[in-house]
PDB file of C-alpha atoms in Angstrom:
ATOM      1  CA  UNK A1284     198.508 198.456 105.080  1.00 58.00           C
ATOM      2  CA  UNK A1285     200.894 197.171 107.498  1.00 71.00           C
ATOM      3  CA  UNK A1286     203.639 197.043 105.504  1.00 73.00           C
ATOM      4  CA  UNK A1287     206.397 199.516 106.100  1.00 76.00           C
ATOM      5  CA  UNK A1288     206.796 202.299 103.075  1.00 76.00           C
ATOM      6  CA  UNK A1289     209.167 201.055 100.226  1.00 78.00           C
ATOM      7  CA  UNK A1290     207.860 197.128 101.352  1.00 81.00           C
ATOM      8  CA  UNK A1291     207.031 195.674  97.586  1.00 84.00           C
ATOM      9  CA  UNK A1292     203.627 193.888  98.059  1.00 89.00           C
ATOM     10  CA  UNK A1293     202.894 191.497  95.243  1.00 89.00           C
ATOM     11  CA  UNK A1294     199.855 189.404  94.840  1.00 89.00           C
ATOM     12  CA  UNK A1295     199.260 186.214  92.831  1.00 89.00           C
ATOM     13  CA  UNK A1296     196.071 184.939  91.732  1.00 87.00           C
ATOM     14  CA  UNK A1297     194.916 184.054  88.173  1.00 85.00           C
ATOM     15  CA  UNK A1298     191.464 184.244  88.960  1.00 81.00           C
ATOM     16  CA  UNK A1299     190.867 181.899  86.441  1.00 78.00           C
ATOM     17  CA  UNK A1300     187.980 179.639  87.660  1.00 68.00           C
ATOM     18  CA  UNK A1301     189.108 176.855  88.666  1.00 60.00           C
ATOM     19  CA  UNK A1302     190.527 175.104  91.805  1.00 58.00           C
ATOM     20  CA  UNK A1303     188.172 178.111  93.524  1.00 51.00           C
ATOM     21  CA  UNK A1304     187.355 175.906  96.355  1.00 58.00           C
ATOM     22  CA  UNK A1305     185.958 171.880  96.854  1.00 57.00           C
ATOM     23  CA  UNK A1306     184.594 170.370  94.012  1.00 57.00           C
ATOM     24  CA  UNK A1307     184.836 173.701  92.056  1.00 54.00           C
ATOM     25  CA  UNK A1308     188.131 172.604  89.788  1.00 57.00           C
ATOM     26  CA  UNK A1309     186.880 173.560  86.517  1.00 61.00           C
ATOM     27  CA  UNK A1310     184.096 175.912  84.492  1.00 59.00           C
ATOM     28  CA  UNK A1311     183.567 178.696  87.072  1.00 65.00           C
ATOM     29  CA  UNK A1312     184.779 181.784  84.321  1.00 70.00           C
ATOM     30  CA  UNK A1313     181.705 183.930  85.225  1.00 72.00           C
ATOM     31  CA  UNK A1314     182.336 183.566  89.198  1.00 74.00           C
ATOM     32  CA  UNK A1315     186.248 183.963  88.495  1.00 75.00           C
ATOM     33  CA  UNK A1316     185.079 187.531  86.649  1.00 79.00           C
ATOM     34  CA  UNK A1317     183.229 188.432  90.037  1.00 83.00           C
ATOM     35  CA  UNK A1318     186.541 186.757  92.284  1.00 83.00           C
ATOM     36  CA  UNK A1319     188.716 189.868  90.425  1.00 86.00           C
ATOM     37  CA  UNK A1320     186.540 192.155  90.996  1.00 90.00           C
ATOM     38  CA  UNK A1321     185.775 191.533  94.743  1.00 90.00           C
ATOM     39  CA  UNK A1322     189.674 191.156  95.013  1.00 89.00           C
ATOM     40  CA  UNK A1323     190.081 194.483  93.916  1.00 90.00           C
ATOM     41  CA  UNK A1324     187.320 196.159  95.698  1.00 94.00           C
ATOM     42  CA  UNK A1325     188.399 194.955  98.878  1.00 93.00           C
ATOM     43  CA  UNK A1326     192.079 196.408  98.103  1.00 91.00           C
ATOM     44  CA  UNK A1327     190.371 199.617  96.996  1.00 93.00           C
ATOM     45  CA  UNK A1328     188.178 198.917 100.384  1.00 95.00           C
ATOM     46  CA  UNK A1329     191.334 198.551 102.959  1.00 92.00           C
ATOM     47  CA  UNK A1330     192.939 202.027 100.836  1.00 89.00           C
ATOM     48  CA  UNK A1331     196.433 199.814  99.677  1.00 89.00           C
ATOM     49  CA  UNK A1332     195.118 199.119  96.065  1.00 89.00           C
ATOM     50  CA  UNK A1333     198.558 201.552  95.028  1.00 89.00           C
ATOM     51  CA  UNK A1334     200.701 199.513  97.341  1.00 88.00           C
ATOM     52  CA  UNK A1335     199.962 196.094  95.726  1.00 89.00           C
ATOM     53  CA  UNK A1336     201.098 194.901  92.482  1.00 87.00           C
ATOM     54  CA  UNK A1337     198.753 192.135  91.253  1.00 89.00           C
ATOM     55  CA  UNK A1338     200.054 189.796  88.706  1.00 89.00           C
ATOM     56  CA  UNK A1339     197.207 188.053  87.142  1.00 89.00           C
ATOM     57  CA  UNK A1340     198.931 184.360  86.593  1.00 89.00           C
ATOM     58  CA  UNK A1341     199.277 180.951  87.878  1.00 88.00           C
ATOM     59  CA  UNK A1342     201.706 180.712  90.832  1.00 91.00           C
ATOM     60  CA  UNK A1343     204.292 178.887  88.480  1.00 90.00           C
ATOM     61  CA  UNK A1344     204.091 181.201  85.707  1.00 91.00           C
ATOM     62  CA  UNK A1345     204.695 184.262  87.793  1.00 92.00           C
ATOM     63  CA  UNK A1346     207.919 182.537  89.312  1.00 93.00           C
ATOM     64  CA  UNK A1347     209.893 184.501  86.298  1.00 92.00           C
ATOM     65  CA  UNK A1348     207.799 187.950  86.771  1.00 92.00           C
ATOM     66  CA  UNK A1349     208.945 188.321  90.704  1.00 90.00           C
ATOM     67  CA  UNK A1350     212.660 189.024  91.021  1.00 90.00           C
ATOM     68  CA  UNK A1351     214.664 189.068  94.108  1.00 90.00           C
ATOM     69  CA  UNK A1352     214.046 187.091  97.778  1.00 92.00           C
ATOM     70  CA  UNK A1353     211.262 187.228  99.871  1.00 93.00           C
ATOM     71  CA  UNK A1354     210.703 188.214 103.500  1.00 93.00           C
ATOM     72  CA  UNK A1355     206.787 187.064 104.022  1.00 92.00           C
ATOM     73  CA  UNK A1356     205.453 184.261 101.659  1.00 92.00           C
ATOM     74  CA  UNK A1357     201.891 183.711 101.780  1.00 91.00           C
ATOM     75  CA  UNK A1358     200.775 180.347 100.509  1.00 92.00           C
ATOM     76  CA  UNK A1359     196.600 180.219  99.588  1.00 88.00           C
ATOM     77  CA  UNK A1360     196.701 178.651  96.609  1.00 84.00           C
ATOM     78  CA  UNK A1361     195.151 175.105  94.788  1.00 83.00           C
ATOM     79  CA  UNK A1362     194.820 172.386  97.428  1.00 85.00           C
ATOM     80  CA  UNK A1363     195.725 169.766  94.871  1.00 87.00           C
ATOM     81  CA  UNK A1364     199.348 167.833  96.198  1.00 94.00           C
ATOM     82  CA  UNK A1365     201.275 168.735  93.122  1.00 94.00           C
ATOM     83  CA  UNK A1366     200.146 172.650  92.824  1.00 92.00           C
ATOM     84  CA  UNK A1367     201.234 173.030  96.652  1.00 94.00           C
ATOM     85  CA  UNK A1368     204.140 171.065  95.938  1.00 97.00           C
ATOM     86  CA  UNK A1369     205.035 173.396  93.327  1.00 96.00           C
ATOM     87  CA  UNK A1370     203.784 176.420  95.476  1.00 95.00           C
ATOM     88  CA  UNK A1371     205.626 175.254  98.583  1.00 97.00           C
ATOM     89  CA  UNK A1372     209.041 174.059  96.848  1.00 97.00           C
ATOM     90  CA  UNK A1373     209.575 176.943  94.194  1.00 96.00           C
ATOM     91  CA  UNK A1374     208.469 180.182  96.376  1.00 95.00           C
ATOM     92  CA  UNK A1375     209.696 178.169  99.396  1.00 96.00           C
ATOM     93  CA  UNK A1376     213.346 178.537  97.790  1.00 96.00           C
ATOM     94  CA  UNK A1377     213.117 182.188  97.343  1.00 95.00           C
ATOM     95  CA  UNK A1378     212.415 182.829 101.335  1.00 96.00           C
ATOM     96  CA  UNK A1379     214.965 184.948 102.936  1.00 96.00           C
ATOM     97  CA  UNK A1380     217.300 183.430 105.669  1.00 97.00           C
ATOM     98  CA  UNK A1381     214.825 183.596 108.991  1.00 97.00           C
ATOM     99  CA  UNK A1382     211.837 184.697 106.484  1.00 95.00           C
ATOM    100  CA  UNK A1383     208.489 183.512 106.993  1.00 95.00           C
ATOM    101  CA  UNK A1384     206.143 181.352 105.483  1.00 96.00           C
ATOM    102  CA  UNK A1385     202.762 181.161 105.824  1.00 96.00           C
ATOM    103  CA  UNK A1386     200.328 178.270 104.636  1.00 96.00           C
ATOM    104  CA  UNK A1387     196.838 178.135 104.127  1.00 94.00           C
ATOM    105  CA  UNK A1388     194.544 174.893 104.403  1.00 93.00           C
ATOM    106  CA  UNK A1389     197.676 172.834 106.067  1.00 95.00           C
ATOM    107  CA  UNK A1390     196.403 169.672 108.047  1.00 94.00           C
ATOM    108  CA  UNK A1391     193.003 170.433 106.396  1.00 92.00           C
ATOM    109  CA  UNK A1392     193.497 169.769 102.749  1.00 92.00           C
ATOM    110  CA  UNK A1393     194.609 166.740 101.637  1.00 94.00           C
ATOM    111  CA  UNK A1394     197.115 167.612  98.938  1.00 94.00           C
ATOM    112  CA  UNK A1395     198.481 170.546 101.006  1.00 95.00           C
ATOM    113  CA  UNK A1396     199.108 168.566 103.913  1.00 97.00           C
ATOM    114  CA  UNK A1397     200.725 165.773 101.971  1.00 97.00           C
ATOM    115  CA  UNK A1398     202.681 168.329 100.022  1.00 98.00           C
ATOM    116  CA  UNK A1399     204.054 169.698 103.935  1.00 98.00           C
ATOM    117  CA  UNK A1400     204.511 166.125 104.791  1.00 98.00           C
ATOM    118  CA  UNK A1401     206.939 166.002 101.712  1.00 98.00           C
ATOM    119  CA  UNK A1402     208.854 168.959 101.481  1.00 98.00           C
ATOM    120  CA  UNK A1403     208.904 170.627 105.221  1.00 98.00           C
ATOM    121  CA  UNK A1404     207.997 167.757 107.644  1.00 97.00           C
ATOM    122  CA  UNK A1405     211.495 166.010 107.118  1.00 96.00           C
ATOM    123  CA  UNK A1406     213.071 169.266 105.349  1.00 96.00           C
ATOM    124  CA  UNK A1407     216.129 171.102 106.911  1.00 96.00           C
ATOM    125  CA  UNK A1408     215.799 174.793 106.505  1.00 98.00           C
ATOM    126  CA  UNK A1409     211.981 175.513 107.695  1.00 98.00           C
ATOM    127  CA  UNK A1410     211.501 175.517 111.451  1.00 98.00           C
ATOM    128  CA  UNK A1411     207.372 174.909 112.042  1.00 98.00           C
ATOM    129  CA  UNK A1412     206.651 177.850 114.418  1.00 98.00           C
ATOM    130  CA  UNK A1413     203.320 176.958 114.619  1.00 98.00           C
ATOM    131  CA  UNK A1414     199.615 176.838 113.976  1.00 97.00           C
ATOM    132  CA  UNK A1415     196.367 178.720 113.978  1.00 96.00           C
ATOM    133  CA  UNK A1416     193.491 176.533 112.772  1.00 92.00           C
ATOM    134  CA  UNK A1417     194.828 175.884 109.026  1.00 93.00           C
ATOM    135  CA  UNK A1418     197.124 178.538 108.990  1.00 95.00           C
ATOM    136  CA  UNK A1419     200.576 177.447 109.552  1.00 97.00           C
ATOM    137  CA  UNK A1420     203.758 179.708 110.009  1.00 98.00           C
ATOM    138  CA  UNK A1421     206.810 178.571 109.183  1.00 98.00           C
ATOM    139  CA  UNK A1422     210.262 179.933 109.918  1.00 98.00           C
ATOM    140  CA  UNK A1423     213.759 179.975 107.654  1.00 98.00           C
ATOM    141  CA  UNK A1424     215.573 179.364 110.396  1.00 98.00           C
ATOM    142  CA  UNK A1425     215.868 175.770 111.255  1.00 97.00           C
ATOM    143  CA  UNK A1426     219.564 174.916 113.346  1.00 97.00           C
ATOM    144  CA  UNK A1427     221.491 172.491 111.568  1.00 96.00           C
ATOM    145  CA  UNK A1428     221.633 168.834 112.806  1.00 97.00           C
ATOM    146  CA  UNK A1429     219.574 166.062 113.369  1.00 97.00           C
ATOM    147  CA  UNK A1430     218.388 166.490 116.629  1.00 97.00           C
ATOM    148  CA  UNK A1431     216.802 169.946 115.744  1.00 98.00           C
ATOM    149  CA  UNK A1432     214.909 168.346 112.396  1.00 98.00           C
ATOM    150  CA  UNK A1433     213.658 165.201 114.587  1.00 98.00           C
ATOM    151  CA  UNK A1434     211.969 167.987 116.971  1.00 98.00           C
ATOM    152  CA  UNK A1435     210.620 169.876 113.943  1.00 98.00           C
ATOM    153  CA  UNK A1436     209.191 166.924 112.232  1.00 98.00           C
ATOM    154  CA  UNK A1437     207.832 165.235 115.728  1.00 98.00           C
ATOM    155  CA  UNK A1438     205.926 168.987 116.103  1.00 98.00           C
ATOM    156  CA  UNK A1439     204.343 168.874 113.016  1.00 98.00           C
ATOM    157  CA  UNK A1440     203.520 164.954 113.496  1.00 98.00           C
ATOM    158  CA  UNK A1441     201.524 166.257 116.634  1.00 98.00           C
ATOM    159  CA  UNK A1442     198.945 168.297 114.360  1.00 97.00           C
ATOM    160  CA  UNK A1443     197.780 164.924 112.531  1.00 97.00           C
ATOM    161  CA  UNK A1444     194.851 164.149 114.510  1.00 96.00           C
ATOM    162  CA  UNK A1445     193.714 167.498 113.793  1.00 94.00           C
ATOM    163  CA  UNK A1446     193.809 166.487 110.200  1.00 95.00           C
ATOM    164  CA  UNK A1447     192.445 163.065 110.425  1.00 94.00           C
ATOM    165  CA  UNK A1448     189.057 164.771 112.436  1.00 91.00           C
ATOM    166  CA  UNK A1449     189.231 167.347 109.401  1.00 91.00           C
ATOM    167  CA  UNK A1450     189.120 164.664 106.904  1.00 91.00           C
ATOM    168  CA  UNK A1451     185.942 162.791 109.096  1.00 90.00           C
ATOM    169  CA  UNK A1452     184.200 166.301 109.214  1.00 89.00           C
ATOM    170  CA  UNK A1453     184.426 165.962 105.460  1.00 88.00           C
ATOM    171  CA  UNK A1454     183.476 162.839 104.669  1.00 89.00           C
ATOM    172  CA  UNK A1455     180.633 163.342 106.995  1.00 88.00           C
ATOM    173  CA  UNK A1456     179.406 166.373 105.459  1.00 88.00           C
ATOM    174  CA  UNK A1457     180.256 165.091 102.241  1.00 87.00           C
ATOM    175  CA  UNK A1458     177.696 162.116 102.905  1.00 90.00           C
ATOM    176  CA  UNK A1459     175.098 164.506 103.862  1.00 88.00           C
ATOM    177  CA  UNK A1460     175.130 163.328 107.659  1.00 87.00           C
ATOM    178  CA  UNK A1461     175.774 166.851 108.919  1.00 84.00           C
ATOM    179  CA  UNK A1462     172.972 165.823 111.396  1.00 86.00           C
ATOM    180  CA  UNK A1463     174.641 163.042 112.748  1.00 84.00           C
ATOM    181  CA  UNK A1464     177.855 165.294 113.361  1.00 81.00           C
ATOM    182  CA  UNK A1465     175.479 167.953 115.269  1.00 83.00           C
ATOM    183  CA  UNK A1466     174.269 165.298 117.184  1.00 85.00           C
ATOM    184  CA  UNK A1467     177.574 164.339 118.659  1.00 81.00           C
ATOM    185  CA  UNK A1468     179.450 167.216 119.041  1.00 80.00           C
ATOM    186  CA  UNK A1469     176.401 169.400 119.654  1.00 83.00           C
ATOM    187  CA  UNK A1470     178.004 172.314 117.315  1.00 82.00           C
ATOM    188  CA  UNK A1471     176.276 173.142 113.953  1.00 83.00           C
ATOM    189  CA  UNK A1472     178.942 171.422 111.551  1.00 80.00           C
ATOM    190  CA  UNK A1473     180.905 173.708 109.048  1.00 82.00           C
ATOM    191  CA  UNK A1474     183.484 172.570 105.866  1.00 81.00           C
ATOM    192  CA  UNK A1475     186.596 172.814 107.832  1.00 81.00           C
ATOM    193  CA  UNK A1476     189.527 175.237 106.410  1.00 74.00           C
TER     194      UNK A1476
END
C-alpha cells in the first residue's frame, strides 16, 4: 500500500508445504492449501490484492518470470544454507545500485546466517545498514576499498553473539528445558525469529 502508483509489486512463494517453518520441511500440502489462502486474504484484507502480482513458484524458478532490476528485495524464504544462498546470491545480483535488501531470520537461522557469512559478510557491493531483531537491511552501496569492507564485515561480526544466544534459546527449547530458560532470564521463553 505504500508503494508509489506504477511501483510493480511482485510476490514469491510456492506455498508448497514444505520448509514452512522448524522441523516442518516436508508433507504439510493441506496447511500449504490454507498458507495461500491466508496469503491472499490478508492482501484482499490490506485492499493491494490488484497491486501485487503473485507468482506461485520456488524462488529459483521464478528468477526467469521477473524481468528487469530491483529497488526493494525482500528475502523470507527457506532457512536451509543453500536455498538462502541461492536466494541471497541470484536476487542479490538483480538489486539496483544503492537498492535495498532486506533479510529475514539473519543471525537467527542457521543456514541464513551462514549463507550472509558467505556471500555479504566479506562481499564488496552490500553495505550492512543494520538490524532489527532478525531483520537485516542491507544497502547496494558499499565504497570501494578495503578499509570500507573490513568495517562492513567487523559490523556484521558484532551481531554474532546475538546468534550464538539464538542458537542456546533453541537448543534449550528444543530439549524441552523452556523452564530452566524462564528461570534464568525470568521471561517466558519463545522460538526466536
Amino acid at each position: 500500500a505504500a508503494a508509489p502508483g506504477g511501483v510493480k509489486v511482485i510476490a514469491i512463494d510456492p506455498h508448497a508445504g514444505n520448509d514452512r517453518g522448524p522441523q516442518e520441511l516436508e508433507g504439510f500440502q493441506t496447511e500449504a492449501v490454507g498458507d495461500h489462502e491466508i496469503f491472499n486474504s490478508n492482501l484482499r484484507a490490506a485492499g493491494v490484492a490488484d497491486r501485487v502480482t503473485h507468482l506461485r513458484a520456488f524462488s529459483d524458478e521464478a528468477l526467469t518470470e521477473v524481468t528487469g532490476s530491483i529497488e526493494v528485495l525482500y528475502i523470507d524464504g527457506a532457512h536451509r544454507y543453500a536455498p538462502a544462498r541461492t536466494d541471497i546470491r541470484d536476487w542479490g545480483r538483480r538489486v539496483t545500485s544503492g537498492g535495498t535488501m532486506l533479510i529475514h531470520d539473519s543471525f537467527s537461522s542457521v543456514g541464513v546466517t551462514l549463507a550472509i557469512i558467505r556471500e555479504l559478510m566479506f562481499g564488496g557491493r552490500f553495505r550492512y545498514v543494520g538490524r532489527a531483531r532478525s531483520m537485516t537491511e542491507y544497502r547496494a552501496d558499499l565504497p570501494a576499498g578495503a578499509g570500507p569492507r573490513m568495517r562492513n564485515a567487523v559490523r556484521q561480526m558484532a551481531q554474532l553473539p546475538w546468534f550464538a544466544k539464538n542458537l542456546l534459546v533453541k537448543v534449550l527449547l528444543t530439549l524441552k528445558l523452556g523452564r530452566l530458560l524462564h528461570r534464568v532470564t525470568g521471561r517466558e521463553p519463545e522460538w526466536p525469529y
